[in-house]
Tab-separated table of C-alpha atoms and ligand atoms in Angstrom:
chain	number	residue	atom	x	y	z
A	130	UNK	CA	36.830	-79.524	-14.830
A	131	UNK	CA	37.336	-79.227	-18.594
A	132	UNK	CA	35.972	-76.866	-21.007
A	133	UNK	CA	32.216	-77.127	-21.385
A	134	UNK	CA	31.032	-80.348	-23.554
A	135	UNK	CA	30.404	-78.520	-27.413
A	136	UNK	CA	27.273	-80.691	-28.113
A	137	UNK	CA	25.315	-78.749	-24.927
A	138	UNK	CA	26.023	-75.501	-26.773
A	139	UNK	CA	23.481	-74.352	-30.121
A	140	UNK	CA	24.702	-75.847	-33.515
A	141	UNK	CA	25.921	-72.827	-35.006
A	142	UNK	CA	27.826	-71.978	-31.588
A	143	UNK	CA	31.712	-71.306	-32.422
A	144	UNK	CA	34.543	-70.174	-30.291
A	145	UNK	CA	37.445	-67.615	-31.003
A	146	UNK	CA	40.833	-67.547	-30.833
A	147	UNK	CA	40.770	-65.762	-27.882
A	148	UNK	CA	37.868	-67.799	-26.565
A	149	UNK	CA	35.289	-66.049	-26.882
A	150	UNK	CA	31.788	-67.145	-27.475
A	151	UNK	CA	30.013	-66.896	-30.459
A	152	UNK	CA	26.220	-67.919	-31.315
A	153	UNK	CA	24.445	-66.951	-34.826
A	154	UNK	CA	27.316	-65.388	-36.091
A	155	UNK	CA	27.536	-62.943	-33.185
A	156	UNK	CA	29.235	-62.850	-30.177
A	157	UNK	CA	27.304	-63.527	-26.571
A	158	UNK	CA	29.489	-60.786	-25.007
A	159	UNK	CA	28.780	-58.225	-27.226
A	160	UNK	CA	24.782	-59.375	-27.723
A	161	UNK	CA	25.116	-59.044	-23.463
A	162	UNK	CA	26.725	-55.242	-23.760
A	163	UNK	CA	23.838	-54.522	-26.251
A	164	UNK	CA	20.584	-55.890	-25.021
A	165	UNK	CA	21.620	-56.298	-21.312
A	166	UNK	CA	21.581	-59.579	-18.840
A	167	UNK	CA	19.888	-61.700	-18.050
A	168	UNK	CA	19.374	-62.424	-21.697
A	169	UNK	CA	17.717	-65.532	-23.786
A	170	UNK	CA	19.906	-65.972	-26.770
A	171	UNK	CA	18.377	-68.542	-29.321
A	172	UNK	CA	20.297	-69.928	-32.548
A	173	UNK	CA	17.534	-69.557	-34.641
A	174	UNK	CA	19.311	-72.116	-37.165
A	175	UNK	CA	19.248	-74.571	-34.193
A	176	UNK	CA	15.660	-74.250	-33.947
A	177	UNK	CA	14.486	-74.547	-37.147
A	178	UNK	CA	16.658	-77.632	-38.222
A	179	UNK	CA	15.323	-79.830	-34.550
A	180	UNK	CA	11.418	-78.716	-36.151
A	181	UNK	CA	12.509	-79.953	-39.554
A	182	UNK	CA	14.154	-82.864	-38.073
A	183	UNK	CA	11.033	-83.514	-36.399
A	184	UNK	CA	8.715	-83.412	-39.190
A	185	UNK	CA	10.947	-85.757	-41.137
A	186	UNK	CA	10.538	-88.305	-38.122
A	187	UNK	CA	7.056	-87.939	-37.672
A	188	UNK	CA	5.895	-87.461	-41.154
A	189	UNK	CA	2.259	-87.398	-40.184
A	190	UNK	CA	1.524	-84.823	-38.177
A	191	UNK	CA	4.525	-83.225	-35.138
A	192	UNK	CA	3.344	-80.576	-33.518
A	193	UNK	CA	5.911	-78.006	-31.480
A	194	UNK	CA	4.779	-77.645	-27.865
A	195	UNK	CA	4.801	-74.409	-26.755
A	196	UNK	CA	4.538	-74.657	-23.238
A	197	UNK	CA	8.818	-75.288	-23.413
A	198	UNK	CA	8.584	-72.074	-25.245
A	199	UNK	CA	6.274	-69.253	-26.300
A	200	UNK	CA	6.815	-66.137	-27.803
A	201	UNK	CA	5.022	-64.876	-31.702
A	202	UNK	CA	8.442	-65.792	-33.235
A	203	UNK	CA	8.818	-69.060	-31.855
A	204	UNK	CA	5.192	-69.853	-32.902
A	205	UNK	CA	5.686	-68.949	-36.415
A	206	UNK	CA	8.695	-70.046	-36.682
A	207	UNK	CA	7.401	-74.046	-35.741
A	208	UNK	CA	4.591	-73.248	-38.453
A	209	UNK	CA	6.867	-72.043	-41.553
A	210	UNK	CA	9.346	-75.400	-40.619
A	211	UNK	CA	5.714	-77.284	-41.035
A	212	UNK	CA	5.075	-78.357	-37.450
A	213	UNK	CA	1.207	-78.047	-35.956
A	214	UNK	CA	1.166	-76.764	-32.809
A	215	UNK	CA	-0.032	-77.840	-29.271
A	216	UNK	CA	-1.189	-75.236	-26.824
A	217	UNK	CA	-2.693	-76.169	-23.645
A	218	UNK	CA	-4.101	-72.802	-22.259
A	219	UNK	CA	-6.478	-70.098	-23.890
A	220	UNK	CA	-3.083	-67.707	-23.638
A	221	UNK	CA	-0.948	-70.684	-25.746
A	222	UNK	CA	-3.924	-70.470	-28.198
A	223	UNK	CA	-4.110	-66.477	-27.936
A	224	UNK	CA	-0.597	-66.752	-28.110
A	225	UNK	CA	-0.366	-68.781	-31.492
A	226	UNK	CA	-3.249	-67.124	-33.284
A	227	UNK	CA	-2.223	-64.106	-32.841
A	228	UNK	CA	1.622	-64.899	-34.213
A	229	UNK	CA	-1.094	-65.640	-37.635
A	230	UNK	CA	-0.430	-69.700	-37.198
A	231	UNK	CA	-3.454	-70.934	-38.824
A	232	UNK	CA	-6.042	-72.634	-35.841
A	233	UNK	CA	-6.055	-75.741	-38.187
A	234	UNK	CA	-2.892	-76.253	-37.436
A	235	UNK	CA	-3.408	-76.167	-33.437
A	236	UNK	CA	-4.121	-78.802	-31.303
A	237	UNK	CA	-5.809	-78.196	-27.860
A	238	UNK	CA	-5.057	-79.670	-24.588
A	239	UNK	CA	-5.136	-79.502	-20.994
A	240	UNK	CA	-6.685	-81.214	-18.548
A	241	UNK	CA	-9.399	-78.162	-16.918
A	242	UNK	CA	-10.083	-76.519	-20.285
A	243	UNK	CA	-12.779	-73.694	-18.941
A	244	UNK	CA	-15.883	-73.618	-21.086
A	245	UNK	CA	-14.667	-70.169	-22.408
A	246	UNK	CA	-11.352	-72.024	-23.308
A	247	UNK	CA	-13.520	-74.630	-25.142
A	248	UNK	CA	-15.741	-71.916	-26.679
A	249	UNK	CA	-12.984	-69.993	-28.461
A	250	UNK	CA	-11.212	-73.127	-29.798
A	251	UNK	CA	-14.128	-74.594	-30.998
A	252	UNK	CA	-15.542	-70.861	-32.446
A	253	UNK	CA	-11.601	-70.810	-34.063
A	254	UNK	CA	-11.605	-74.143	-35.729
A	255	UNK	CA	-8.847	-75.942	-33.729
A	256	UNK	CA	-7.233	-78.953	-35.434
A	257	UNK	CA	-7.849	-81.541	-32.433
A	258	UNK	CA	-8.935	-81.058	-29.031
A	259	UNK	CA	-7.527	-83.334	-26.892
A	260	UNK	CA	-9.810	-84.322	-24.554
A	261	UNK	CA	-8.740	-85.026	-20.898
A	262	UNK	CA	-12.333	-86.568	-18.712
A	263	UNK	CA	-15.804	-86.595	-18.380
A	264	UNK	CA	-16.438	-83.331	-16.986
A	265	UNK	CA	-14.874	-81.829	-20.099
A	266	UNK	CA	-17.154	-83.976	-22.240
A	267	UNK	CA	-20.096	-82.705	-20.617
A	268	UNK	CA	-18.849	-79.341	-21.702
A	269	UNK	CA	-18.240	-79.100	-25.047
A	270	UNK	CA	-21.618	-81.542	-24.904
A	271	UNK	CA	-23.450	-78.684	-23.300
A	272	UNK	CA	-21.780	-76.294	-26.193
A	273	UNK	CA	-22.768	-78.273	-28.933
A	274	UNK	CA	-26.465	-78.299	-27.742
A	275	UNK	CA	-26.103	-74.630	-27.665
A	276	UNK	CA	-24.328	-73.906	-31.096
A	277	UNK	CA	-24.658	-77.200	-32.322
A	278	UNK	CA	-20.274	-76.878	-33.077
A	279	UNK	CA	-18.863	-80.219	-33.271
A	280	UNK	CA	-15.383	-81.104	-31.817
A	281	UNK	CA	-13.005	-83.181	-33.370
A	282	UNK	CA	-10.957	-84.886	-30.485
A	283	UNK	CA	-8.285	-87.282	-29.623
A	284	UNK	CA	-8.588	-88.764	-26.822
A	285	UNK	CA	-6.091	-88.864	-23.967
A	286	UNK	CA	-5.494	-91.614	-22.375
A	287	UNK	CA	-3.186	-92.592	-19.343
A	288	UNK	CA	-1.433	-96.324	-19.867
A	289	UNK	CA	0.211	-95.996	-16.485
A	290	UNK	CA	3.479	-96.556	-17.876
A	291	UNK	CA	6.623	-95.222	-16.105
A	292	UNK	CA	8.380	-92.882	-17.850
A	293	UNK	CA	12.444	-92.942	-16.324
A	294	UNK	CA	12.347	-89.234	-15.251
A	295	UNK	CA	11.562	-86.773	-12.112
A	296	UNK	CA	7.887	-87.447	-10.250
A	297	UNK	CA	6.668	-84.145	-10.698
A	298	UNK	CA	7.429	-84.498	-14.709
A	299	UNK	CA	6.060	-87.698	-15.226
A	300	UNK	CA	2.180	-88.432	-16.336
A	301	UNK	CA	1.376	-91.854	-17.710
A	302	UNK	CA	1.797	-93.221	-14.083
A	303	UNK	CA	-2.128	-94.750	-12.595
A	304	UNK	CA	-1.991	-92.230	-9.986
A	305	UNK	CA	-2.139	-88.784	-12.621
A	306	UNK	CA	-4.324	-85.974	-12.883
A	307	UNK	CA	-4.211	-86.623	-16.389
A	308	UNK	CA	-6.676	-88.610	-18.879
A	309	UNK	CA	-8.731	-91.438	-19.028
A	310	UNK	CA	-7.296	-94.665	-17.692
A	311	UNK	CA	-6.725	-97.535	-20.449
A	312	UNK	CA	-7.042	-100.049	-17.072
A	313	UNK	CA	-10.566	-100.850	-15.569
A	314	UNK	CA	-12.121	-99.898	-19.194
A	315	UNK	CA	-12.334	-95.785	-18.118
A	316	UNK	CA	-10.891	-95.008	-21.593
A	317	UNK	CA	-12.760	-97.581	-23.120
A	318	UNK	CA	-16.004	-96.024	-22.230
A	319	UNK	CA	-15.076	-92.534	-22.877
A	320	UNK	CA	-14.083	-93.274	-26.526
A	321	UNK	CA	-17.944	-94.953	-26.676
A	322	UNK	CA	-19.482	-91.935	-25.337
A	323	UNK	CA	-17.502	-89.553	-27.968
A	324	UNK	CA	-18.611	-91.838	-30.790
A	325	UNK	CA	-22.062	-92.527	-29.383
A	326	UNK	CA	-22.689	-88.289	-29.402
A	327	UNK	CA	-23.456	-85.790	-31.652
A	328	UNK	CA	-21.105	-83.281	-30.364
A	329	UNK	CA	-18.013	-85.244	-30.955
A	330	UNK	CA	-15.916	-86.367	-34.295
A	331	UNK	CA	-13.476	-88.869	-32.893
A	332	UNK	CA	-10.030	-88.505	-34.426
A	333	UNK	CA	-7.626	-90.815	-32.630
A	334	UNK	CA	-6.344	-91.217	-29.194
A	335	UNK	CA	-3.222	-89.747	-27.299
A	336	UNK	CA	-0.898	-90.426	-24.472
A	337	UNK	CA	1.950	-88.365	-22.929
A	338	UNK	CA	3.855	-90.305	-20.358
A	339	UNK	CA	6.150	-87.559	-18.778
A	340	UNK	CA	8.953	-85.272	-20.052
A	341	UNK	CA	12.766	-85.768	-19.960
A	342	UNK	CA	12.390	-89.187	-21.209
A	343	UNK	CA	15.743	-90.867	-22.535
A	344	UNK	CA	14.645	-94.118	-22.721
A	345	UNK	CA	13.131	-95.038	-26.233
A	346	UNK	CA	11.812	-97.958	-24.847
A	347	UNK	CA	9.206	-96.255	-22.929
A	348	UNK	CA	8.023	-94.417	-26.076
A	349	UNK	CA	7.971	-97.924	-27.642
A	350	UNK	CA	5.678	-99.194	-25.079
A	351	UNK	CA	3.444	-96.291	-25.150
A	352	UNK	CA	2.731	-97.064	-29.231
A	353	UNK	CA	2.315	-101.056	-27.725
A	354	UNK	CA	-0.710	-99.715	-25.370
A	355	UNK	CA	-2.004	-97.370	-27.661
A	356	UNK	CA	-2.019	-99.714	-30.402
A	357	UNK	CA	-3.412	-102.424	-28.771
A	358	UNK	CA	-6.362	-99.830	-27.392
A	359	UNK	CA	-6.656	-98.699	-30.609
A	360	UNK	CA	-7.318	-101.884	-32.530
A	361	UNK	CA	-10.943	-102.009	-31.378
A	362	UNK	CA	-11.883	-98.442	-32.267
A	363	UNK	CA	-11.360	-96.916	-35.757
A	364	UNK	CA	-8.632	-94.188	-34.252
A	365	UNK	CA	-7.112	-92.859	-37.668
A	366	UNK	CA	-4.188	-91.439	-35.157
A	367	UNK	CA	-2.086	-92.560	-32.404
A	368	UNK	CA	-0.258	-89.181	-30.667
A	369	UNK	CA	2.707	-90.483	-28.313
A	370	UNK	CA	2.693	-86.763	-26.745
A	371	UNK	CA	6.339	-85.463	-26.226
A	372	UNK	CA	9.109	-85.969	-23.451
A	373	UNK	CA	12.138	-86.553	-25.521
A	374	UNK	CA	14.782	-85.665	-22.926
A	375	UNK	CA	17.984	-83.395	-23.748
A	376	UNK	CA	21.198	-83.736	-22.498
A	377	UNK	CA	21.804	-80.672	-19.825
A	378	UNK	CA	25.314	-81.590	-17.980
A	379	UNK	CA	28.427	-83.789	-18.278
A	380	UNK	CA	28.028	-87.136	-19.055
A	381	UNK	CA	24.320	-87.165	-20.263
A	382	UNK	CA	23.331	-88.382	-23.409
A	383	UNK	CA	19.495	-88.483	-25.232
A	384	UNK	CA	18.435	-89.799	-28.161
A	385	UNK	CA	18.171	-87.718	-31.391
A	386	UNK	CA	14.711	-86.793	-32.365
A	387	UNK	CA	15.076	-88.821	-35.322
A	388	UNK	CA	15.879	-91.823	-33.134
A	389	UNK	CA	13.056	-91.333	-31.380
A	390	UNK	CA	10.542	-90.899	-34.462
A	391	UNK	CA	12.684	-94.395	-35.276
A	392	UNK	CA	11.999	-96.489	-32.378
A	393	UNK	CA	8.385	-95.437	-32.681
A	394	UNK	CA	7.798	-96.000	-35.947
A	395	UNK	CA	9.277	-99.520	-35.670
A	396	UNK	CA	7.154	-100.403	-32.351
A	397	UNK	CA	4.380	-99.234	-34.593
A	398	UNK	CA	5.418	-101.729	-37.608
A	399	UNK	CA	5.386	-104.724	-34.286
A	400	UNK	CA	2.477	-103.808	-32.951
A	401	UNK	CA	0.707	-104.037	-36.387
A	402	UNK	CA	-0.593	-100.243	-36.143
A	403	UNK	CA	-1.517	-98.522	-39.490
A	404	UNK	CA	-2.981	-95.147	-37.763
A	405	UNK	CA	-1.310	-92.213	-38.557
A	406	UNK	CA	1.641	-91.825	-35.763
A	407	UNK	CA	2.100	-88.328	-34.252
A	408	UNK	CA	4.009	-86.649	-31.575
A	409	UNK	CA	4.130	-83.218	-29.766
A	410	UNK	CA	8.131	-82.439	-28.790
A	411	UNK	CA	8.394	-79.289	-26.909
A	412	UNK	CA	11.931	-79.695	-24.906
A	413	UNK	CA	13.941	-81.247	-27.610
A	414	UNK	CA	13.280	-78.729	-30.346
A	415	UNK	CA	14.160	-76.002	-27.782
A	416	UNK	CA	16.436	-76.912	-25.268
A	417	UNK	CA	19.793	-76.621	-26.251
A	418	UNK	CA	18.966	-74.025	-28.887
A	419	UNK	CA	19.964	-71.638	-25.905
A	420	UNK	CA	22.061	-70.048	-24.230
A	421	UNK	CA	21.588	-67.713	-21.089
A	422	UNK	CA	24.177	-64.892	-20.509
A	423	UNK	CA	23.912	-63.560	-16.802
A	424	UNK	CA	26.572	-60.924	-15.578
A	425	UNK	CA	28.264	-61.749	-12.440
A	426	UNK	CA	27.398	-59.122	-9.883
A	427	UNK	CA	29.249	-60.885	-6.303
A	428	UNK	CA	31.495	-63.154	-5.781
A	429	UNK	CA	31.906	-63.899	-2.386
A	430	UNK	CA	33.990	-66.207	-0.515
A	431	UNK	CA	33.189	-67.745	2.438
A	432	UNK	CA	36.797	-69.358	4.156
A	433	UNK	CA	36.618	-73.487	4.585
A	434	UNK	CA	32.470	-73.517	3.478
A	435	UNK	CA	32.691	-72.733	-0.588
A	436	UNK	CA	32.344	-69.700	-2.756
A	437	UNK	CA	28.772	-67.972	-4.110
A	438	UNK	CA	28.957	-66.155	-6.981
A	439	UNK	CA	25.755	-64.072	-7.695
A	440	UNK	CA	24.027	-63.427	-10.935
A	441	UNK	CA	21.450	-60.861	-11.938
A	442	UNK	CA	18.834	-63.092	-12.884
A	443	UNK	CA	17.956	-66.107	-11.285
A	444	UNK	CA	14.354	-68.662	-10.048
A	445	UNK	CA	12.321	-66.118	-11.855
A	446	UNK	CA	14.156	-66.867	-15.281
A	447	UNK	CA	14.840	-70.400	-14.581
A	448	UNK	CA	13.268	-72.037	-12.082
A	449	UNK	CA	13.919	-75.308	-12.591
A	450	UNK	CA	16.960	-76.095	-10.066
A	451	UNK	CA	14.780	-75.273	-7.374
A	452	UNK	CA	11.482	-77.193	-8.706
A	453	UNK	CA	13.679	-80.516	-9.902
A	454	UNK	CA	16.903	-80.080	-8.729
A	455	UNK	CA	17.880	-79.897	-12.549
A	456	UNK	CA	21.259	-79.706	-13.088
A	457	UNK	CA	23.196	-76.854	-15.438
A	458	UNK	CA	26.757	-76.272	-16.476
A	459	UNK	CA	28.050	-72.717	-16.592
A	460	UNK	CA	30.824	-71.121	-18.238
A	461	UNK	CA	32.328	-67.598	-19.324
A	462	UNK	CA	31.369	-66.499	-22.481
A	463	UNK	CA	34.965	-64.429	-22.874
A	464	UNK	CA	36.508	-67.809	-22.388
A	465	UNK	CA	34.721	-70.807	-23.088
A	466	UNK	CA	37.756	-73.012	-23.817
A	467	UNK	CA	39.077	-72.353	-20.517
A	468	UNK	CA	39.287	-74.607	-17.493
A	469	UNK	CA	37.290	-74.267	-15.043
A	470	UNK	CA	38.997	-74.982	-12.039
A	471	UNK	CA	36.942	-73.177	-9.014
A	472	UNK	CA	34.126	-74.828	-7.629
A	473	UNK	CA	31.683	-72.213	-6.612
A	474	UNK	CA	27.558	-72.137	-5.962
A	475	UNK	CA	25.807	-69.624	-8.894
A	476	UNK	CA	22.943	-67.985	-7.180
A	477	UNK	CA	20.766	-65.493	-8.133
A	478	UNK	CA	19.495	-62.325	-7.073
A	479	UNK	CA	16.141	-63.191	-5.392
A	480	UNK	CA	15.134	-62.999	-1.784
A	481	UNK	CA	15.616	-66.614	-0.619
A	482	UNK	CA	18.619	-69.134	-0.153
A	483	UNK	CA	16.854	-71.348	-2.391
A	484	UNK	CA	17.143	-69.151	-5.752
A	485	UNK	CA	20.213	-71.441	-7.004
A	486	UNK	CA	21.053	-71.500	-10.737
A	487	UNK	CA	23.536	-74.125	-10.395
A	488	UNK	CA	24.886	-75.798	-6.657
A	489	UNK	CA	27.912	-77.083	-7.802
A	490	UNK	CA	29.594	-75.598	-10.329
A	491	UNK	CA	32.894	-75.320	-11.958
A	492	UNK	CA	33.935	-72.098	-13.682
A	493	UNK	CA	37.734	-70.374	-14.525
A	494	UNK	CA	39.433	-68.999	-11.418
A	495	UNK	CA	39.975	-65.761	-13.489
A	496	UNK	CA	35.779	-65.261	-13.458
A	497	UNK	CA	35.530	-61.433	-11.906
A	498	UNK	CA	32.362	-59.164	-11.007
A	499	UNK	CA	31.482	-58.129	-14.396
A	500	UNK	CA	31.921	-60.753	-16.344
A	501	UNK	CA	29.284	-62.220	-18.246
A	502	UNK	CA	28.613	-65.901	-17.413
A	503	UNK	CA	26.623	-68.488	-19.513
A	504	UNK	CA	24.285	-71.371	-18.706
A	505	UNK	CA	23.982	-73.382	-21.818
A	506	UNK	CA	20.356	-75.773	-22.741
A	507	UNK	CA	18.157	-73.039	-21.075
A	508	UNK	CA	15.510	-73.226	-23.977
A	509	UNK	CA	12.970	-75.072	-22.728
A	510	UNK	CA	11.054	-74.252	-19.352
A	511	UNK	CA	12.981	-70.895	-18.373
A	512	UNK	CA	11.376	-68.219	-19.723
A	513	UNK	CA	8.015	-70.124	-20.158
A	514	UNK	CA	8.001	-70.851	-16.261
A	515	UNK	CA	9.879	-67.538	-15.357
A	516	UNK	CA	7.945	-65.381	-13.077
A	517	UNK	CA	8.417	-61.473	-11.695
A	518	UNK	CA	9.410	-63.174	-8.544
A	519	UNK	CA	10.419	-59.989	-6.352
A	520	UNK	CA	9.502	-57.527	-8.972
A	521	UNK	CA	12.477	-59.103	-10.753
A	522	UNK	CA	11.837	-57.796	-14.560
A	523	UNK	CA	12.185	-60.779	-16.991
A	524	UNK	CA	14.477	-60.930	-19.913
A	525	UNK	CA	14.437	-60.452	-23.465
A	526	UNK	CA	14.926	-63.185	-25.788
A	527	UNK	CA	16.926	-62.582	-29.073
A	528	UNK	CA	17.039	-64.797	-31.822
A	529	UNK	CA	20.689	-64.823	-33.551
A	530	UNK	CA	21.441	-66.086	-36.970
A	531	UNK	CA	24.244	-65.258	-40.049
A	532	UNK	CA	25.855	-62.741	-37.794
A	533	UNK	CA	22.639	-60.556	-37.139
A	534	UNK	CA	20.142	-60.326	-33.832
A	535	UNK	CA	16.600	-59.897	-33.554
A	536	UNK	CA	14.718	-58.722	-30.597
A	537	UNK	CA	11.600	-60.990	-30.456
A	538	UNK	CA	10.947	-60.460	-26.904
A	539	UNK	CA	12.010	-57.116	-24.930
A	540	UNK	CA	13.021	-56.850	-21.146
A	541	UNK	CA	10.038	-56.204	-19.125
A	542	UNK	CA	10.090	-52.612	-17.846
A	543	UNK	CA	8.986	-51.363	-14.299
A	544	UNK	CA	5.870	-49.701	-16.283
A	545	UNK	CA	5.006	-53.477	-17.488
A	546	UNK	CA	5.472	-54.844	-13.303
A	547	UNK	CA	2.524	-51.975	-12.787
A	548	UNK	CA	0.795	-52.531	-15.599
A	549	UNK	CA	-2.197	-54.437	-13.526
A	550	UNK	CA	-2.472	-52.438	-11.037
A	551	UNK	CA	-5.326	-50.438	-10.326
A	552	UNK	CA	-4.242	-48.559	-7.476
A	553	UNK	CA	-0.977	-47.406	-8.327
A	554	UNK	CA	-0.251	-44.098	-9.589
B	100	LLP	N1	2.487	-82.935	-24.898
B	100	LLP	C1	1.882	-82.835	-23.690
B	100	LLP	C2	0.506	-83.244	-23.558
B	100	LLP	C3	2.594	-82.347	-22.584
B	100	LLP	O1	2.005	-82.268	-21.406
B	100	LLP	C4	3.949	-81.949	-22.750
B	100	LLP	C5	4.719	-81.426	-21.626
B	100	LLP	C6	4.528	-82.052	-24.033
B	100	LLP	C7	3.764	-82.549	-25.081
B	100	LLP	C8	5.947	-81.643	-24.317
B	100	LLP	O2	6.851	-82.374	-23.586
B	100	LLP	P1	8.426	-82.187	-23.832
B	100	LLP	O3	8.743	-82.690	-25.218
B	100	LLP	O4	8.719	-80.745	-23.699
B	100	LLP	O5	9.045	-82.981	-22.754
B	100	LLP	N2	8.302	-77.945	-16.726
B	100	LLP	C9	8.923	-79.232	-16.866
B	100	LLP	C10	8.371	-79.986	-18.056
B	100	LLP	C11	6.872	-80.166	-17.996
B	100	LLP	C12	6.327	-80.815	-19.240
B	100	LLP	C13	4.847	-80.708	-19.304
B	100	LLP	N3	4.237	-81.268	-20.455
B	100	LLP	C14	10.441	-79.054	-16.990
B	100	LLP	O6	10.915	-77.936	-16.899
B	100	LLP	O7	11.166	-80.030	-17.106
C-alpha cells in the first residue's frame, strides 16, 4: 500500500525530508510528546477556509453544525467566518452561548426538544426553531399562552427521499423518527396549524435527508420537494439540512462544498424557487480538518491469523468503526511518505474485541511500540460521540496554525471521571 492519499490530510498538512508530519506549522510528533496521545489535532486554517467556503455557497444563511464538533473555539470560530449555527440539544445551545455566539445567530433543532429546552431558546432569542411534530407544537403553544413568547420556526419536513449512505445515518426515508411527512398532507397541515396560531411566526421549511451524502443529486431532489411544498405557502426559506459526505479512505471521492451549494442553487433556478436557500454542513467543514495521533502501545503477532497493533485511545474517541463500520486509513506520523507494507488490525485499549479503530490496515513494517500513529479525517463525530467508555479519559483537542498550538480542549483528568459522583471520596 502506498503512502497515504495527501487530499485526506488538513490543507496546511506538509511532510519533511525525513518524513515527518507536519500540521499548522508544527510537527504531530512533537505536538504528541507535548500534549500527550490520544490527541485531536485541528488545522485551524482548514477550518476556517471549508466555513468561508460555505458561506460563499450558501450566501443566505449556512449554519456550522455542531453536533460533528463542539468545543467554545470551534463555536466561535464558525461565527467570526460568518456561519449561524445549528445546535440540537440545550448543551449545543449552552455550549454556543456560552463561547459569546450571539443566539440570533442559532438555530434550534431536534426532534424531543424538552419544554425547558424550548423555554431557554425561546427566553434567549434563537434565530429559528426548527420544529420536528405535533407534540412539540403543543409545547411551545402551551409556552406562549404562558409568556405569550412567539417562536419563529422552520418547519421540518421528511420527503422520504433516499439519501446513498449507511441506515442508521440516513433521515429523509418514510419510515424516520424525524419531521412531518410531505406524503399523506402531515406537513401540509402542520405548516396550517403554525400559521393559523398565535404562538408561531412561520419562517420557511427544512429537510435533512441523512449524512455522508456524495451524491448531489439527492440534494437536488430535496430542493425539487421542498420547492414544490413550498410553492403553496409563503416559506421565505428552504434549509436542505447538511450531509455533504467527505472522503475518509482510498479511492473515495465527495463533492466540494462549493459543488454542492452549486447543484443546489441550480435545482433551485429549475424548480422556479425564489426563497432564500440555506444549509447546515457539520461533517464537511470538520472532517478532514483532523488528524488523530495515537501512540502504539502492543503490537502483537499472532502466527498464520494477522497482526493487532494496540493504541491508547480507541471506541471512546472514535466510535464510529464499531457503530458504521466506517472505514479509516492510518499512518506514522515520523514517516508519512513511507510504504506501508504490513497489514495489521489497529485496536484500541477498551475492554471488548469490538473496540477496532481500523480492521484492515496497512502501515510501514518499521512501526514499533512507541511510535506515534495517525488516523487522518477524524474531525467530525469522534470527539463529539466519544464517551469515558471504561473510565478511559478523553483527549484534548489542539488547534494548530503558523507554527503555533493552542489548547482549546484539555485531557480529561481522573478528578473530572469523579466529578459526578456523590459517593466517592
Ligand atoms: N442538520 C441536521 C438537522 C442534522 O441532523 C445533521 C446531522 C446535520 C445538519 C449535519 O450533517 P453533516 O453535514 O454533518 O452530515 N454520527 C454520524 C452522523 C450523524 C449525523 C446527524 N445529523 C456519523 O458519525 O457519521
Amino acid at each position: 500500500m502506498s503512502a497515504v492519499r495527501r487530499d485526506l490530510l488538513p490543507d496546511s498538512a506538509w511532510v519533511d525530508g525525513s518524513g515527518s508530519l507536519w500540521i499548522g506549522g508544527c510537527e504531530v510528533t512533537a505536538l504528541a510528546a507535548e500534549y500527550g496521545t490520544p490527541l485531536f489535532v485541528y488545522d485551524e486554517e482548514h477550518l476556517r477556509a471549508r466555513c468561508r467556503e460555505a458561506v460563499a455557497a450558501f450566501p443566505d444563511g449556512a449554519a456550522y453544525a455542531t453536533k460533528a464538533f463542539l468545543c467554545g473555539a470551534m463555536a466561535l470560530l464558525a461565527h467570526e467566518e460568518g456561519m449561524q449555527l445549528d445546535v440540537a440539544t440545550g448543551g449545543e445551545l449552552q455550549v454556543a452561548l456560552r463561547a459569546g455566539v450571539p443566539a440570533d445567530q442559532l438555530i434550534f433543532h431536534g426532534n424531543n426538544k424538552s419544554a425547558y429546552e424550548l423555554a431557554m431558546a425561546l427566553d434567549v432569542g434563537v434565530r429559528h426553531i426548527v420544529v420536528d411534530n405535533a407534540d412539540e407544537l403543543d409545547r411551545i403553544e402551551h409556552l406562549h399562552h404562558a409568556s405569550g413568547v412567539v417562536a419563529k420556526v422552520l418547519v421540518r419536513l421528511n420527503p422520504a427521499i433516499e439519501a446513498h449512505t449507511h441506515e442508521y445515518l440516513q433521515t429523509g426515508v418514510a419510515d424516520s423518527k424525524f419531521g412531518f411527512a410531505v406524503e399523506g398532507g402531515v406537513a401540509a397541515d402542520a405548516v396550517r396549524r403554525v400559521k393559523g396560531s398565535a404562538a408561531f411566526e412561520f419562517a420557511g421549511v427544512h429537510a435533512h435527508i441523512g449524512s455522508q451524502v456524495y451524491a448531489t443529486s439527492s440534494f437536488a431532489k430535496t430542493i425539487e420537494v421542498l420547492g414544490a411544498f413550498a410553492g403553496d405557502t409563503d416559506a421565505s426559506e428552504l434549509s436542505i439540512g447538511g450531509g455533504l459526505g467527505v472522503a475518509y479512505v482510498g479511492d473515495e471521492q465527495a463533492p466540494t462544498i462549493t459543488q454542492w451549494g452549486e447543484a443546489v442553487r441550480d435545482a433551485a433556478v429549475a424548480a422556479g424557487v425564489n426563497a432564500k436557500i440555506t444549509a447546515e454542513p457539520g461533517r464537511s467543514i470538520v472532517a478532514s480538518a483532523a488528524v488523530t495521533a495515537y501512540s502504539v502501545g502492543v503490537m502483537k503477532p499472532i502466527a498464520g491469523v494477522r497482526t493487532y497493533v494496540a493504541v491508547d485511545g480507541g471506541m471512546s474517541d472514535n466510535p464510529r468503526p464499531v457503530l458504521y463500520g466506517s472505514g479509516y486509513e492510518a499512518f506514522l506520523a515520523r514517516a508519512t511518505a513511507a510504504e506501508r507494507d504490513l497489514a495489521v488490525r489497529i485496536v484500541g485499549k477498551h475492554c471488548e474485541s469490538g473496540d477496532v479503530i481500523v480492521a484492515e490496515a496497512y502501515i510501514p513494517r518499521e512501526t514499533a511500540v512507541g511510535d506515534v500513529l495517525v488516523t487522518p479525517v477524524t474531525g467530525a463525530y469522534g470527539h463529539s460521540m466519544g464517551s469515558n467508555y471504561n473510565m478511559v479519559v478523553r483527549p484534548p483537542v489542539v488547534f494548530v496554525r503558523d507554527g503555533f498550538a493552542r489548547l482549546v480542549v484539555r485531557r480529561e483528568t481522573y478528578d473530572d471521571l469523579v466529578a459526578r459522583d456523590l459517593v466517592i471520596g
